[in-house]
Coordinates of C-alpha atoms in Angstrom, one line a residue:
X1 CA -33.8 84.2 -172.4
X2 CA -32.9 80.5 -171.5
X3 CA -29.1 80.0 -171.6
X4 CA -28.3 76.9 -173.6
X5 CA -25.3 74.5 -173.1
X6 CA -23.8 76.0 -176.3
X7 CA -24.1 79.4 -174.8
X8 CA -22.5 78.2 -171.6
X9 CA -19.5 76.7 -173.5
X10 CA -19.2 79.9 -175.4
X11 CA -19.1 82.0 -172.2
X12 CA -16.3 79.9 -170.8
X13 CA -14.5 80.2 -174.1
X14 CA -14.9 83.9 -174.0
X15 CA -13.7 84.2 -170.4
X16 CA -10.7 82.0 -171.4
X17 CA -10.0 84.2 -174.4
X18 CA -10.3 87.4 -172.3
X19 CA -7.9 86.0 -169.7
X20 CA -5.4 84.5 -172.1
X21 CA -5.3 87.3 -174.7
X22 CA -5.4 90.0 -172.0
X23 CA -2.1 88.6 -170.6
X24 CA -0.5 88.0 -174.0
X25 CA 2.5 90.1 -175.0
X26 CA 2.8 91.4 -178.6
X27 CA 5.6 89.7 -180.6
X28 CA 7.4 90.6 -183.8
X29 CA 5.2 90.4 -186.8
X30 CA 2.1 89.8 -184.8
X31 CA -0.9 92.2 -185.1
X32 CA -1.4 94.2 -182.0
X33 CA -5.2 93.5 -181.9
X34 CA -5.0 91.4 -178.8
X35 CA -6.3 94.2 -176.5
X36 CA -9.3 94.7 -178.7
X37 CA -10.0 91.0 -178.9
X38 CA -9.8 90.7 -175.1
X39 CA -12.1 93.6 -174.6
X40 CA -14.7 92.2 -176.9
X41 CA -14.5 88.8 -175.4
X42 CA -14.8 90.2 -171.9
X43 CA -17.8 92.4 -172.9
X44 CA -19.5 89.3 -174.5
X45 CA -18.9 87.3 -171.3
X46 CA -20.3 90.0 -169.1
X47 CA -23.4 90.3 -171.4
X48 CA -24.0 86.6 -171.1
X49 CA -23.5 86.7 -167.3
X50 CA -26.1 89.4 -167.1
X51 CA -28.4 87.4 -169.4
X52 CA -28.2 84.4 -167.1
X53 CA -28.9 86.7 -164.1
X54 CA -32.0 88.0 -165.7
X55 CA -33.1 84.6 -167.0
X56 CA -33.0 83.2 -163.4
X57 CA -35.7 85.6 -162.3
X58 CA -37.7 85.5 -165.6
X59 CA -38.0 81.8 -165.1
X60 CA -38.1 81.9 -161.3
X61 CA -38.5 78.4 -159.8
X62 CA -38.7 76.9 -156.3
X63 CA -35.9 78.7 -154.4
X64 CA -34.4 79.2 -151.0
X65 CA -32.5 82.5 -150.9
X66 CA -30.9 84.9 -148.6
X67 CA -30.4 88.7 -148.9
X68 CA -27.9 90.6 -146.7
X69 CA -28.0 94.4 -146.6
X70 CA -25.4 96.5 -144.8
X71 CA -25.0 100.3 -144.7
X72 CA -22.7 102.6 -142.8
X73 CA -23.1 106.4 -143.2
X74 CA -22.0 108.7 -140.5
X75 CA -23.9 107.7 -137.3
X76 CA -26.2 105.4 -139.2
X77 CA -25.4 101.7 -139.3
X78 CA -28.0 99.4 -140.8
X79 CA -27.8 95.6 -141.0
X80 CA -30.8 93.6 -142.3
X81 CA -31.0 90.0 -143.3
X82 CA -33.9 88.4 -145.3
X83 CA -34.5 84.8 -146.1
X84 CA -37.1 83.4 -148.5
X85 CA -38.6 80.1 -149.6
X86 CA -40.9 79.7 -152.6
X87 CA -42.5 76.4 -153.4
X88 CA -45.0 75.2 -156.0
X89 CA -47.4 76.9 -158.4
X90 CA -49.4 78.7 -157.2
X91 CA -46.6 79.1 -154.7
X92 CA -46.4 78.8 -151.0
X93 CA -44.1 81.6 -149.7
X94 CA -42.1 82.1 -146.5
X95 CA -40.1 85.3 -145.9
X96 CA -38.0 85.9 -142.7
X97 CA -36.4 89.0 -141.5
X98 CA -34.0 90.1 -138.7
X99 CA -32.2 93.3 -138.0
X100 CA -28.9 91.9 -136.6
X101 CA -26.8 88.8 -136.9
X102 CA -28.0 87.5 -133.5
X103 CA -31.5 89.0 -133.7
X104 CA -34.9 87.3 -133.5
X105 CA -36.5 86.5 -136.8
X106 CA -40.0 87.5 -137.9
X107 CA -41.6 85.1 -140.3
X108 CA -44.4 85.7 -142.9
X109 CA -46.1 82.7 -144.4
X110 CA -48.5 82.7 -147.4
X111 CA -50.2 79.4 -148.2
X112 CA -50.9 78.8 -151.9
X113 CA -53.7 81.1 -153.1
X114 CA -54.3 82.5 -149.6
X115 CA -56.0 85.9 -149.3
X116 CA -54.0 86.6 -146.1
X117 CA -50.4 86.5 -145.0
X118 CA -49.6 85.1 -141.5
X119 CA -46.9 87.1 -139.7
X120 CA -45.1 85.6 -136.7
X121 CA -43.9 88.6 -134.8
X122 CA -40.3 88.8 -133.6
X123 CA -39.4 89.8 -130.1
X124 CA -39.0 93.5 -130.8
X125 CA -42.4 93.8 -132.5
X126 CA -44.4 91.4 -130.3
X127 CA -46.2 94.3 -128.6
X128 CA -48.1 94.9 -131.8
X129 CA -50.6 92.2 -131.1
X130 CA -51.9 90.2 -128.1
X131 CA -51.2 87.0 -130.0
X132 CA -47.9 85.5 -131.5
X133 CA -49.3 86.0 -135.0
X134 CA -51.2 88.6 -137.0
X135 CA -52.9 88.1 -140.4
X136 CA -53.0 90.8 -143.0
X137 CA -54.3 91.0 -146.6
X138 CA -51.8 89.1 -148.7
X139 CA -49.2 90.9 -150.8
X140 CA -50.0 88.2 -153.4
X141 CA -53.8 88.6 -153.4
X142 CA -53.7 89.4 -157.1
X143 CA -51.4 86.6 -158.0
X144 CA -47.7 85.9 -157.5
X145 CA -45.2 88.1 -159.3
X146 CA -41.4 87.5 -158.8
X147 CA -40.5 91.1 -158.0
X148 CA -43.1 91.3 -155.2
X149 CA -41.1 88.7 -153.2
X150 CA -38.8 90.8 -151.1
X151 CA -35.6 89.0 -151.8
X152 CA -36.3 88.9 -155.5
X153 CA -37.4 92.5 -155.4
X154 CA -33.8 93.4 -154.5
X155 CA -32.5 91.5 -157.6
X156 CA -35.2 93.1 -159.9
X157 CA -34.1 96.6 -158.8
X158 CA -30.4 95.9 -159.1
X159 CA -31.1 94.8 -162.7
X160 CA -33.0 98.0 -163.3
X161 CA -30.1 100.0 -161.8
X162 CA -27.6 98.3 -164.0
X163 CA -29.6 98.9 -167.1
X164 CA -30.2 102.6 -166.3
X165 CA -26.5 103.1 -165.6
X166 CA -25.6 101.6 -169.0
X167 CA -27.7 104.5 -170.4
X168 CA -26.5 107.3 -168.1
X169 CA -22.8 106.5 -167.5
X170 CA -21.7 103.7 -169.9
X171 CA -18.0 104.8 -169.8
X172 CA -18.0 104.5 -166.0
X173 CA -19.6 101.1 -165.8
X174 CA -17.1 98.2 -165.2
X175 CA -17.0 95.3 -167.6
X176 CA -15.0 92.4 -166.2
X177 CA -15.1 88.6 -166.2
X178 CA -13.0 86.0 -164.5
X179 CA -13.1 82.3 -163.8
X180 CA -13.5 81.1 -160.2
X181 CA -13.2 77.7 -158.4
X182 CA -17.0 77.3 -158.6
X183 CA -17.6 78.7 -162.1
X184 CA -17.1 82.4 -163.0
X185 CA -18.2 85.9 -162.1
X186 CA -18.8 89.1 -164.0
X187 CA -18.6 92.6 -162.7
X188 CA -20.7 95.5 -164.0
X189 CA -21.9 98.5 -161.9
X190 CA -24.7 100.8 -161.0
X191 CA -24.9 104.5 -160.1
X192 CA -25.4 105.2 -156.4
X193 CA -28.0 107.8 -157.3
X194 CA -30.0 105.3 -159.4
X195 CA -29.8 102.6 -156.7
X196 CA -31.0 105.2 -154.1
X197 CA -34.0 106.0 -156.4
X198 CA -34.7 102.3 -156.8
X199 CA -34.8 101.9 -153.0
X200 CA -31.9 99.3 -152.8
X201 CA -29.6 101.7 -151.0
X202 CA -31.3 102.5 -147.7
X203 CA -30.0 105.9 -146.7
X204 CA -32.6 107.4 -144.3
X205 CA -34.6 110.2 -145.9
X206 CA -33.3 112.8 -143.4
X207 CA -29.7 112.0 -144.4
X208 CA -30.0 112.0 -148.2
X209 CA -29.3 115.7 -148.4
X210 CA -25.8 114.9 -147.0
X211 CA -25.0 112.9 -150.2
X212 CA -22.9 115.0 -152.6
X213 CA -23.3 115.1 -156.3
X214 CA -19.9 113.3 -156.8
X215 CA -21.2 110.5 -154.5
X216 CA -24.5 110.2 -156.4
X217 CA -22.6 110.0 -159.7
X218 CA -20.3 107.2 -158.5
X219 CA -20.7 103.8 -160.1
X220 CA -20.6 101.1 -157.5
X221 CA -19.4 97.6 -158.6
X222 CA -22.0 94.8 -159.0
X223 CA -20.6 91.3 -159.1
X224 CA -22.8 88.5 -160.5
X225 CA -21.8 85.0 -159.6
X226 CA -22.5 81.9 -161.7
X227 CA -21.7 78.2 -161.2
X228 CA -19.9 75.9 -163.7
X229 CA -23.2 75.1 -165.4
X230 CA -23.7 78.8 -166.1
X231 CA -26.5 79.1 -163.5
X232 CA -26.9 82.2 -161.4
X233 CA -25.9 81.7 -157.7
X234 CA -25.9 85.2 -156.4
X235 CA -24.7 88.8 -156.7
X236 CA -23.1 91.4 -154.5
X237 CA -23.2 95.2 -154.6
X238 CA -20.3 96.5 -152.6
X239 CA -18.4 99.7 -152.3
X240 CA -17.2 102.7 -150.2
X241 CA -18.3 106.0 -151.7
X242 CA -16.8 109.3 -150.8
X243 CA -17.1 112.9 -152.0
X244 CA -16.6 116.4 -150.6
X245 CA -17.2 116.9 -146.9
X246 CA -19.8 114.1 -146.6
X247 CA -19.1 111.0 -144.4
X248 CA -18.0 107.9 -146.2
X249 CA -20.8 105.7 -147.3
X250 CA -20.2 102.0 -147.1
X251 CA -22.8 99.7 -148.7
X252 CA -23.1 95.9 -149.2
X253 CA -26.1 94.2 -150.7
X254 CA -25.7 90.5 -151.3
X255 CA -28.1 87.9 -152.7
X256 CA -27.3 84.2 -152.3
X257 CA -29.1 81.2 -153.7
X258 CA -29.1 78.6 -150.9
X259 CA -30.8 75.8 -152.9
X260 CA -34.2 74.6 -153.9
X261 CA -37.0 75.2 -151.4
X262 CA -39.1 72.2 -150.5
X263 CA -42.5 71.7 -148.8
X264 CA -40.6 70.6 -145.6
X265 CA -39.4 74.2 -145.4
X266 CA -42.9 75.5 -144.9
X267 CA -44.5 76.0 -141.5
X268 CA -48.0 75.1 -140.5
X269 CA -50.9 77.6 -140.6
X270 CA -51.2 78.9 -137.0
X271 CA -54.3 78.1 -135.0
X272 CA -57.0 80.7 -135.0
X273 CA -56.5 81.4 -131.3
X274 CA -52.9 82.5 -132.0
X275 CA -53.9 85.0 -134.7
X276 CA -55.0 88.6 -134.5
X277 CA -56.6 89.6 -137.8
X278 CA -55.9 93.2 -139.0
X279 CA -58.2 94.4 -141.8
X280 CA -59.0 98.0 -141.1
X281 CA -57.0 100.3 -143.4
X282 CA -55.9 102.7 -140.6
X283 CA -54.9 99.8 -138.4
X284 CA -53.0 98.2 -141.2
X285 CA -51.0 101.4 -141.9
X286 CA -50.1 101.8 -138.3
X287 CA -49.1 98.1 -138.1
X288 CA -46.8 98.3 -141.1
X289 CA -45.2 101.6 -139.9
X290 CA -44.3 100.0 -136.6
X291 CA -43.5 96.5 -138.0
X292 CA -40.9 98.0 -140.4
X293 CA -39.4 100.3 -137.7
X294 CA -36.1 98.9 -136.5
X295 CA -36.6 100.4 -133.0
X296 CA -40.4 100.7 -132.6
X297 CA -41.9 102.5 -129.7
X298 CA -44.7 100.8 -127.8

């Protein structure tokens, strides 16, 4: 759904009502309906914020974005950063990945309509080929879909998790809205167990049995950020989840729109002499297994 200017003004009016009425004190002879009015205004503002979030990815344009993922659970500490550029239609796509704040980036480039993706290997995975680049069958061989793009994939699955939580635990799901210096933000939430099923909470398979039922049934806050034009600028899933004897689980998943991607952001197609083509199915499976391993063995 495209958010109109009228809708934007309405959202700010609703946020204002929620903040003003929520702080009002009942006076003599005044109906004590302020709390109900504030709750409805807040719920309407949250709904419109979620609509703007969904609309951004339904009408996904040229975008430069970053996704930061952090997890701390017992002895497991995971940090991953992804950056993406999408330009044109059919799009040219660049995705970058690194496993630490000062780590080396890998980079995947898909020219418009290309049947292959070109992957520039980072330092930790350079042993996977005798050349700086490999080519693999493109993820977009059957056409571009927003939720295939790795950064947008995180947003799509957060949206699914919010929707499922509204069905499974509506009373536990936050509904908050507030004005900010840059626009406003709304807070809703998603069940940890649902986000785990959707793959956006990356607890290793061998540790999932350590998560207790109270932890899986915890709703983690999701804050959606919008600018003063009611345009989506990012979201954050962030919380510390405890339950029983299990270690505390700390998670942070943040999506940030960095601006509009341009052709100047795109690399050149590497020379053939710099590329190792991987086409065999077994070789591809082995490549992806090691390429996605944070500490691959040679």
